[in-house]
Amino acid sequence: MTAGCDSFPQALWRSLIAAVWFVFLTFPIMVIRVNTIEHTVVWHWQRMGYVAVGIFFGSFVWRWLLARKELKKDAASRESKAESLLTRIQNNPTSKYLLLALIALLAVAGPMKFSLFGSKLQLLNLYQTNIMISCLVYIVLGLGLNIVVGLAGLLDLGYVAFYGVGAYAYALCNMHWGVGFWAMLPVGAVLGALLGLLLGFPVLRLKGDYLAIVTLGFGEIIRLVLENWGDVTMGPSGISNIDRPALFGIKLGIIGSTHYMYYIMIGLLVLTIFCVNRLQNSRIGRAWLALREDEIACQAMGIDKVKTKLMAFALGATWAGMAGVVFAAKTTFINPASFTFWESAIILSIVVIGGMGSIRGVIAGAVILILVPEYLRDFAQFRMLLFGSIMVVVMVFRPQGLISAKRKLYTYQAKPAGAANE
């Protein structure tokens, strides 16, 4: 009860201050309710008491958890139970492939309808399928940004710019020349890579906060160009009636195209995971990790810093360009409001909260940050408050992320002395 305090009265005093301060901060949204139709104000004073009591007792639990975390600080670098379980499954080929087969089966069967004992079953309805498509898009975006931030250690706050360029490239080419989805998907990837190189050259000498500020400005420049270049981008009005992907030239309805887009995203996600995993375990992946840990030592080992940084920006932006094409095809309408700094913040939060450099962590972070707000819609005006609280709790007690990256150890076995002469 007195964790973090010298005495019980001090603990009571701190809890009382926390309760009063939190009541003051949440007073406008918890107590005051304005009815704009009847022009009346309703005061919910009992909510203020609920908040005060909850924070007062919750502060004791919070201090106890922080004290417990300090006592277990040495064990923080070890794998958690969930991580050790995943590691054991991954190291056992039988269980690994069985789990992958089960996930693939559930993913493929998600939107399908089944008849069981005379009743129809469906894992994902149309609304849930749409939400899952959005979640898969953010997983791809998170894995792309994970190359730049998680592996290379370059803080990029303007990642949404590549996302927006891919979406507008497909929208404009489809509107003016009727270019289809499948033709624009690789073009979006190439445009994203070129834009990544364009951003990479001016920031080669920057790092840390300065790099973050420059990339943030780059993202805002792209958004302002999309918003103000009305003759080309249609300005704030956006572009509508974007074609959805066709199946062998056959245009599908809303339900069919939604299911088709779902399976496209599953395929794109599998491709992304395969490529990012291969990059992470390749020579360039180890160069990114060396650059992240110590830039000077990285150069001393003979690694070309310029090429390594440019490759990180280009490859990371490639997936954002493809995700932008998918986003435009899914929504059939885009405008600059879809590519604000908030989107970059969400994607960066997915990488940081999930676990920097961890593919499994990015997937877990995207599932939590994208699906949790949707399932908290029942709480209406309080859902973003709960969402923020969840993020704070995760970052306090799991600063390394939900699933931290597991470094692959490379061992060198020397040959016997006589083997060299044979």
Short mmCIF file of C-alpha atoms in Angstrom, two decimals:
data_model
loop_
_atom_site.label_atom_id
_atom_site.label_comp_id
_atom_site.label_asym_id
_atom_site.label_seq_id
_atom_site.Cartn_x
_atom_site.Cartn_y
_atom_site.Cartn_z
CA MET A 1 0.00 0.00 0.00
CA THR A 2 2.88 2.40 0.71
CA ALA A 3 4.99 1.37 -2.28
CA GLY A 4 7.05 4.34 -3.41
CA CYS A 5 6.27 6.34 -0.22
CA ASP A 6 7.97 6.63 3.17
CA SER A 7 4.80 6.24 5.22
CA PHE A 8 1.12 5.46 4.97
CA PRO A 9 0.01 9.13 5.51
CA GLN A 10 2.28 10.19 2.66
CA ALA A 11 0.72 7.52 0.44
CA LEU A 12 -2.76 8.80 1.34
CA TRP A 13 -1.74 12.38 0.61
CA ARG A 14 -0.29 11.50 -2.80
CA SER A 15 -3.39 9.51 -3.72
CA LEU A 16 -5.61 12.41 -2.66
CA ILE A 17 -3.63 14.88 -4.76
CA ALA A 18 -3.78 12.52 -7.76
CA ALA A 19 -7.56 12.12 -7.37
CA VAL A 20 -8.19 15.89 -7.08
CA TRP A 21 -5.90 16.67 -10.03
CA PHE A 22 -7.51 14.04 -12.25
CA VAL A 23 -11.01 15.26 -11.33
CA PHE A 24 -9.94 18.78 -12.33
CA LEU A 25 -8.58 17.57 -15.69
CA THR A 26 -11.60 15.44 -16.59
CA PHE A 27 -14.26 17.81 -15.23
CA PRO A 28 -15.34 19.26 -18.63
CA ILE A 29 -15.84 15.87 -20.31
CA MET A 30 -17.10 13.83 -17.36
CA VAL A 31 -19.41 16.24 -15.55
CA ILE A 32 -20.69 18.78 -18.09
CA ARG A 33 -23.06 17.54 -20.80
CA VAL A 34 -24.37 20.15 -23.26
CA ASN A 35 -27.59 19.44 -25.15
CA THR A 36 -27.27 21.51 -28.31
CA ILE A 37 -30.82 20.71 -29.46
CA GLU A 38 -32.65 21.85 -26.34
CA HIS A 39 -29.93 24.39 -25.42
CA THR A 40 -29.55 23.00 -21.91
CA VAL A 41 -26.65 21.95 -19.72
CA VAL A 42 -26.84 18.74 -17.67
CA TRP A 43 -24.48 18.32 -14.71
CA HIS A 44 -23.41 14.78 -13.80
CA TRP A 45 -21.88 15.40 -10.38
CA GLN A 46 -21.91 11.71 -9.44
CA ARG A 47 -19.35 11.00 -12.18
CA MET A 48 -16.89 13.30 -10.42
CA GLY A 49 -17.20 11.11 -7.31
CA TYR A 50 -16.69 7.95 -9.35
CA VAL A 51 -13.53 9.38 -10.92
CA ALA A 52 -12.17 10.56 -7.56
CA VAL A 53 -12.73 7.22 -5.83
CA GLY A 54 -11.37 5.24 -8.78
CA ILE A 55 -8.19 7.33 -9.05
CA PHE A 56 -7.69 7.39 -5.28
CA PHE A 57 -7.63 3.60 -4.97
CA GLY A 58 -6.12 3.10 -8.40
CA SER A 59 -3.06 5.16 -7.41
CA PHE A 60 -2.21 2.57 -4.73
CA VAL A 61 -2.31 -0.18 -7.34
CA TRP A 62 -0.23 1.94 -9.74
CA ARG A 63 2.51 2.57 -7.15
CA TRP A 64 2.54 -1.11 -6.23
CA LEU A 65 2.98 -2.10 -9.87
CA LEU A 66 5.81 0.43 -10.33
CA ALA A 67 7.56 -0.86 -7.20
CA ARG A 68 7.13 -4.42 -8.44
CA LYS A 69 8.59 -3.40 -11.78
CA GLU A 70 11.67 -1.90 -10.06
CA LEU A 71 12.22 -5.10 -8.09
CA LYS A 72 12.09 -7.12 -11.30
CA LYS A 73 14.18 -4.73 -13.39
CA ASP A 74 16.94 -7.32 -13.89
CA ALA A 75 14.43 -9.76 -15.35
CA ALA A 76 13.04 -7.17 -17.79
CA SER A 77 15.55 -8.14 -20.46
CA ARG A 78 14.46 -11.77 -20.34
CA GLU A 79 11.70 -13.16 -22.49
CA SER A 80 8.18 -13.03 -21.11
CA LYS A 81 6.08 -16.18 -20.88
CA ALA A 82 4.27 -15.32 -24.12
CA GLU A 83 7.57 -14.62 -25.91
CA SER A 84 9.17 -17.83 -24.65
CA LEU A 85 6.10 -19.78 -25.80
CA LEU A 86 6.32 -18.22 -29.27
CA THR A 87 10.04 -18.97 -29.38
CA ARG A 88 9.48 -22.63 -28.46
CA ILE A 89 6.78 -22.92 -31.12
CA GLN A 90 9.04 -21.28 -33.70
CA ASN A 91 11.97 -23.58 -32.89
CA ASN A 92 9.79 -26.69 -33.19
CA PRO A 93 9.03 -27.22 -36.92
CA THR A 94 5.96 -29.40 -36.28
CA SER A 95 4.21 -26.96 -33.95
CA LYS A 96 5.33 -24.00 -36.08
CA TYR A 97 3.77 -25.30 -39.28
CA LEU A 98 0.65 -26.51 -37.46
CA LEU A 99 0.12 -23.04 -35.99
CA LEU A 100 0.75 -21.37 -39.36
CA ALA A 101 -1.70 -23.76 -41.02
CA LEU A 102 -4.34 -22.99 -38.37
CA ILE A 103 -3.87 -19.23 -38.79
CA ALA A 104 -4.03 -19.58 -42.59
CA LEU A 105 -7.21 -21.67 -42.32
CA LEU A 106 -8.91 -19.13 -40.05
CA ALA A 107 -7.79 -16.25 -42.26
CA VAL A 108 -9.07 -17.85 -45.47
CA ALA A 109 -12.34 -19.00 -43.89
CA GLY A 110 -13.02 -15.65 -42.22
CA PRO A 111 -15.58 -14.09 -44.63
CA MET A 112 -17.01 -17.43 -45.80
CA LYS A 113 -20.40 -18.77 -44.72
CA PHE A 114 -20.73 -22.32 -43.45
CA SER A 115 -23.71 -24.50 -42.64
CA LEU A 116 -23.38 -26.46 -39.41
CA PHE A 117 -26.29 -28.48 -37.97
CA GLY A 118 -28.73 -26.44 -40.04
CA SER A 119 -27.43 -23.05 -38.88
CA LYS A 120 -25.25 -20.68 -40.89
CA LEU A 121 -21.92 -19.66 -39.43
CA GLN A 122 -19.63 -16.81 -40.48
CA LEU A 123 -16.50 -15.76 -38.60
CA LEU A 124 -16.41 -12.24 -40.09
CA ASN A 125 -19.40 -10.29 -41.32
CA LEU A 126 -19.08 -7.47 -43.84
CA TYR A 127 -18.34 -4.80 -41.21
CA GLN A 128 -15.73 -6.96 -39.48
CA THR A 129 -14.16 -7.83 -42.83
CA ASN A 130 -13.76 -4.11 -43.59
CA ILE A 131 -12.14 -3.56 -40.21
CA MET A 132 -9.79 -6.48 -40.78
CA ILE A 133 -8.77 -5.03 -44.16
CA SER A 134 -7.87 -1.76 -42.42
CA CYS A 135 -5.94 -3.71 -39.78
CA LEU A 136 -4.01 -5.62 -42.47
CA VAL A 137 -3.17 -2.35 -44.25
CA TYR A 138 -1.75 -0.93 -41.01
CA ILE A 139 0.25 -4.12 -40.42
CA VAL A 140 1.87 -3.67 -43.85
CA LEU A 141 2.53 0.00 -43.07
CA GLY A 142 3.96 -0.91 -39.67
CA LEU A 143 6.28 -3.53 -41.17
CA GLY A 144 7.47 -0.98 -43.74
CA LEU A 145 8.18 1.66 -41.08
CA ASN A 146 9.79 -1.04 -38.94
CA ILE A 147 12.59 -1.22 -41.52
CA VAL A 148 13.34 2.49 -41.08
CA VAL A 149 12.72 2.91 -37.34
CA GLY A 150 13.04 -0.58 -35.86
CA LEU A 151 16.00 -1.91 -37.86
CA ALA A 152 17.91 1.15 -39.09
CA GLY A 153 17.06 3.34 -36.07
CA LEU A 154 16.00 6.37 -38.18
CA LEU A 155 13.07 8.24 -36.63
CA ASP A 156 10.68 8.98 -39.51
CA LEU A 157 7.62 11.11 -38.66
CA GLY A 158 6.61 11.74 -42.27
CA TYR A 159 5.98 8.14 -43.33
CA VAL A 160 2.38 8.96 -44.25
CA ALA A 161 3.71 10.96 -47.23
CA PHE A 162 4.67 7.77 -49.08
CA TYR A 163 1.27 6.30 -48.20
CA GLY A 164 -0.50 9.33 -49.65
CA VAL A 165 1.58 9.40 -52.85
CA GLY A 166 0.71 5.77 -53.58
CA ALA A 167 -3.00 6.44 -53.04
CA TYR A 168 -3.06 9.58 -55.19
CA ALA A 169 -0.99 7.94 -57.92
CA TYR A 170 -3.61 5.23 -58.35
CA ALA A 171 -6.53 7.65 -58.02
CA LEU A 172 -5.20 10.08 -60.64
CA CYS A 173 -4.08 7.40 -63.12
CA ASN A 174 -7.42 5.64 -62.76
CA MET A 175 -9.39 8.86 -63.18
CA HIS A 176 -7.52 10.19 -66.25
CA TRP A 177 -6.34 7.07 -68.06
CA GLY A 178 -8.35 4.23 -66.55
CA VAL A 179 -5.30 2.39 -65.23
CA GLY A 180 -6.36 -0.65 -63.19
CA PHE A 181 -5.43 -1.71 -59.67
CA TRP A 182 -3.05 -4.51 -60.60
CA ALA A 183 -1.11 -2.30 -63.01
CA MET A 184 -0.72 0.44 -60.39
CA LEU A 185 0.30 -1.78 -57.46
CA PRO A 186 3.95 -2.17 -58.62
CA VAL A 187 3.96 1.44 -59.86
CA GLY A 188 2.95 2.58 -56.35
CA ALA A 189 5.83 0.56 -54.91
CA VAL A 190 8.30 2.17 -57.34
CA LEU A 191 6.99 5.68 -56.63
CA GLY A 192 7.29 5.06 -52.91
CA ALA A 193 10.89 3.89 -53.30
CA LEU A 194 11.81 6.92 -55.44
CA LEU A 195 10.22 9.28 -52.93
CA GLY A 196 12.10 7.48 -50.14
CA LEU A 197 15.36 8.14 -51.97
CA LEU A 198 14.32 11.78 -52.47
CA LEU A 199 13.81 12.12 -48.71
CA GLY A 200 16.93 10.14 -47.85
CA PHE A 201 19.49 12.32 -49.65
CA PRO A 202 18.90 15.59 -47.70
CA VAL A 203 18.81 13.87 -44.29
CA LEU A 204 21.93 11.72 -44.57
CA ARG A 205 23.79 13.82 -41.98
CA LEU A 206 20.85 14.15 -39.60
CA LYS A 207 19.81 11.91 -36.72
CA GLY A 208 17.66 11.98 -33.62
CA ASP A 209 15.39 14.96 -33.08
CA TYR A 210 16.67 16.81 -36.14
CA LEU A 211 15.83 13.89 -38.41
CA ALA A 212 12.37 13.65 -36.83
CA ILE A 213 11.69 17.36 -37.44
CA VAL A 214 12.81 17.20 -41.09
CA THR A 215 10.74 14.10 -41.87
CA LEU A 216 7.76 15.68 -40.10
CA GLY A 217 8.13 18.74 -42.34
CA PHE A 218 8.43 16.50 -45.40
CA GLY A 219 5.15 14.79 -44.56
CA GLU A 220 3.41 18.14 -44.07
CA ILE A 221 4.81 19.46 -47.38
CA ILE A 222 3.32 16.50 -49.25
CA ARG A 223 -0.04 16.96 -47.51
CA LEU A 224 -0.14 20.68 -48.28
CA VAL A 225 0.74 20.03 -51.92
CA LEU A 226 -2.11 17.53 -52.17
CA GLU A 227 -4.46 20.00 -50.51
CA ASN A 228 -3.54 23.14 -52.46
CA TRP A 229 -2.69 21.84 -55.94
CA GLY A 230 -6.37 21.77 -56.84
CA ASP A 231 -5.89 21.60 -60.62
CA VAL A 232 -4.26 18.18 -60.29
CA THR A 233 -5.27 16.63 -56.96
CA MET A 234 -8.78 18.20 -56.74
CA GLY A 235 -7.73 19.85 -53.48
CA PRO A 236 -9.74 19.27 -50.29
CA SER A 237 -12.66 17.88 -52.32
CA GLY A 238 -10.64 14.74 -53.02
CA ILE A 239 -11.08 12.16 -55.76
CA SER A 240 -14.06 9.82 -55.81
CA ASN A 241 -15.31 6.88 -57.91
CA ILE A 242 -11.95 5.10 -57.82
CA ASP A 243 -12.24 1.63 -59.32
CA ARG A 244 -12.03 -1.37 -57.06
CA PRO A 245 -9.81 -4.28 -58.19
CA ALA A 246 -11.44 -6.50 -60.80
CA LEU A 247 -11.26 -10.30 -60.83
CA PHE A 248 -9.96 -11.28 -64.29
CA GLY A 249 -11.72 -8.28 -65.80
CA ILE A 250 -15.01 -8.94 -63.98
CA LYS A 251 -16.25 -6.09 -61.80
CA LEU A 252 -17.57 -7.26 -58.46
CA GLY A 253 -20.27 -5.83 -56.23
CA ILE A 254 -19.66 -4.25 -52.83
CA ILE A 255 -19.72 -7.53 -50.91
CA GLY A 256 -17.68 -9.42 -53.50
CA SER A 257 -15.09 -6.66 -53.86
CA THR A 258 -14.75 -6.40 -50.06
CA HIS A 259 -14.04 -10.11 -49.78
CA TYR A 260 -11.68 -9.92 -52.77
CA MET A 261 -9.80 -7.01 -51.18
CA TYR A 262 -9.54 -9.00 -47.94
CA TYR A 263 -7.80 -11.87 -49.71
CA ILE A 264 -5.57 -9.45 -51.64
CA MET A 265 -4.43 -7.97 -48.34
CA ILE A 266 -3.74 -11.41 -46.88
CA GLY A 267 -1.53 -12.17 -49.89
CA LEU A 268 0.22 -8.79 -49.63
CA LEU A 269 0.77 -9.33 -45.91
CA VAL A 270 2.35 -12.76 -46.48
CA LEU A 271 4.62 -11.24 -49.13
CA THR A 272 5.56 -8.38 -46.80
CA ILE A 273 6.38 -10.68 -43.88
CA PHE A 274 8.48 -12.93 -46.14
CA CYS A 275 10.44 -10.02 -47.63
CA VAL A 276 10.98 -8.17 -44.34
CA ASN A 277 12.09 -11.37 -42.61
CA ARG A 278 14.56 -12.14 -45.39
CA LEU A 279 15.86 -8.56 -45.30
CA GLN A 280 16.21 -8.64 -41.52
CA ASN A 281 18.34 -11.80 -41.62
CA SER A 282 20.37 -10.72 -44.64
CA ARG A 283 23.63 -8.80 -44.88
CA ILE A 284 21.81 -5.48 -45.36
CA GLY A 285 19.64 -6.26 -42.33
CA ARG A 286 22.71 -6.74 -40.13
CA ALA A 287 24.09 -3.48 -41.54
CA TRP A 288 20.87 -1.71 -40.49
CA LEU A 289 21.17 -3.13 -36.99
CA ALA A 290 24.81 -2.02 -36.79
CA LEU A 291 23.81 1.45 -37.96
CA ARG A 292 21.11 1.60 -35.30
CA GLU A 293 23.42 0.55 -32.46
CA ASP A 294 26.46 2.73 -33.24
CA GLU A 295 26.88 4.77 -36.40
CA ILE A 296 30.59 5.45 -35.89
CA ALA A 297 31.43 1.81 -35.21
CA CYS A 298 29.32 0.87 -38.22
CA GLN A 299 31.47 3.06 -40.49
CA ALA A 300 34.65 1.75 -38.86
CA MET A 301 33.64 -1.79 -39.87
CA GLY A 302 33.54 -0.71 -43.53
CA ILE A 303 29.76 -0.37 -43.96
CA ASP A 304 28.70 2.35 -46.40
CA LYS A 305 26.47 4.58 -44.27
CA VAL A 306 25.02 6.46 -47.26
CA LYS A 307 23.87 3.36 -49.14
CA THR A 308 22.57 1.73 -45.96
CA LYS A 309 20.41 4.73 -45.01
CA LEU A 310 19.11 5.26 -48.52
CA MET A 311 18.22 1.60 -48.85
CA ALA A 312 16.33 1.74 -45.55
CA PHE A 313 14.28 4.77 -46.65
CA ALA A 314 13.62 3.32 -50.11
CA LEU A 315 12.59 -0.17 -49.00
CA GLY A 316 10.48 1.15 -46.13
CA ALA A 317 8.65 3.54 -48.46
CA THR A 318 8.02 0.77 -50.99
CA TRP A 319 5.45 -0.92 -48.76
CA ALA A 320 3.80 2.40 -47.95
CA GLY A 321 3.31 3.08 -51.67
CA MET A 322 1.62 -0.30 -52.20
CA ALA A 323 -0.53 0.18 -49.09
CA GLY A 324 -1.63 3.56 -50.47
CA VAL A 325 -2.83 1.93 -53.70
CA VAL A 326 -4.79 -0.64 -51.67
CA PHE A 327 -6.29 2.09 -49.48
CA ALA A 328 -7.51 4.08 -52.50
CA ALA A 329 -9.04 0.96 -54.06
CA LYS A 330 -10.72 -0.01 -50.78
CA THR A 331 -12.33 3.34 -49.96
CA THR A 332 -12.92 4.46 -53.61
CA PHE A 333 -12.49 8.01 -52.29
CA ILE A 334 -9.45 9.86 -50.97
CA ASN A 335 -8.67 13.40 -49.87
CA PRO A 336 -5.72 15.03 -48.04
CA ALA A 337 -7.48 14.63 -44.67
CA SER A 338 -6.69 10.90 -44.84
CA PHE A 339 -2.92 11.55 -44.78
CA THR A 340 -2.30 13.80 -41.79
CA PHE A 341 0.41 13.58 -39.13
CA TRP A 342 -2.02 11.57 -36.98
CA GLU A 343 -1.64 8.64 -39.39
CA SER A 344 2.16 8.77 -39.08
CA ALA A 345 1.79 8.85 -35.29
CA ILE A 346 -0.48 5.79 -35.32
CA ILE A 347 1.93 3.83 -37.56
CA LEU A 348 4.90 4.82 -35.37
CA SER A 349 2.94 3.81 -32.25
CA ILE A 350 2.30 0.40 -33.82
CA VAL A 351 6.04 -0.13 -34.25
CA VAL A 352 7.06 1.20 -30.81
CA ILE A 353 4.31 -0.45 -28.75
CA GLY A 354 4.51 -3.73 -30.65
CA GLY A 355 8.29 -3.95 -30.38
CA MET A 356 10.90 -2.20 -32.50
CA GLY A 357 12.54 -4.58 -34.93
CA SER A 358 10.07 -7.40 -34.20
CA ILE A 359 7.75 -8.65 -36.95
CA ARG A 360 5.53 -10.44 -34.43
CA GLY A 361 5.47 -7.32 -32.28
CA VAL A 362 4.37 -5.08 -35.16
CA ILE A 363 1.52 -7.46 -35.96
CA ALA A 364 0.43 -7.51 -32.30
CA GLY A 365 0.70 -3.71 -32.06
CA ALA A 366 -1.42 -3.18 -35.18
CA VAL A 367 -4.09 -5.60 -33.97
CA ILE A 368 -4.30 -3.78 -30.62
CA LEU A 369 -4.13 -0.18 -31.87
CA ILE A 370 -6.52 -0.67 -34.79
CA LEU A 371 -9.02 -3.18 -33.46
CA VAL A 372 -9.24 -2.00 -29.82
CA PRO A 373 -10.66 1.48 -30.69
CA GLU A 374 -13.28 -0.20 -32.89
CA TYR A 375 -14.43 -2.50 -30.11
CA LEU A 376 -14.40 0.43 -27.66
CA ARG A 377 -17.04 2.31 -29.69
CA ASP A 378 -19.63 1.26 -27.11
CA PHE A 379 -17.92 3.69 -24.73
CA ALA A 380 -18.57 6.53 -27.24
CA GLN A 381 -16.91 9.72 -25.96
CA PHE A 382 -14.63 7.88 -23.52
CA ARG A 383 -13.11 5.41 -25.99
CA MET A 384 -10.10 7.58 -26.90
CA LEU A 385 -9.47 8.20 -23.19
CA LEU A 386 -9.41 4.45 -22.62
CA PHE A 387 -7.29 4.02 -25.75
CA GLY A 388 -4.72 6.51 -24.43
CA SER A 389 -4.72 4.84 -21.01
CA ILE A 390 -3.98 1.46 -22.59
CA MET A 391 -1.03 2.97 -24.50
CA VAL A 392 0.36 4.58 -21.32
CA VAL A 393 0.12 1.32 -19.36
CA VAL A 394 1.87 -0.63 -22.13
CA MET A 395 4.72 1.89 -22.45
CA VAL A 396 5.26 2.08 -18.69
CA PHE A 397 5.34 -1.66 -18.00
CA ARG A 398 6.59 -2.91 -21.40
CA PRO A 399 8.97 -0.18 -22.68
CA GLN A 400 10.64 -2.70 -24.99
CA GLY A 401 7.27 -3.39 -26.66
CA LEU A 402 4.71 -6.15 -26.37
CA ILE A 403 6.95 -8.63 -28.19
CA SER A 404 10.58 -7.55 -28.24
CA ALA A 405 12.86 -8.41 -31.12
CA LYS A 406 14.91 -11.54 -30.63
CA ARG A 407 18.42 -11.16 -31.94
CA LYS A 408 19.72 -13.95 -34.07
CA LEU A 409 23.12 -15.13 -32.94
CA TYR A 410 25.71 -15.99 -35.57
CA THR A 411 28.43 -18.35 -34.41
CA TYR A 412 31.73 -19.03 -36.10
CA GLN A 413 33.31 -22.45 -35.84
CA ALA A 414 37.03 -22.52 -36.53
CA LYS A 415 38.41 -25.36 -38.59
CA PRO A 416 40.81 -27.83 -36.99
CA ALA A 417 44.48 -27.00 -37.38
CA GLY A 418 45.11 -29.86 -39.79
CA ALA A 419 42.10 -29.12 -41.94
CA ALA A 420 43.68 -26.09 -43.58
CA ASN A 421 46.51 -28.17 -45.03
CA GLU A 422 44.26 -30.82 -46.53
#
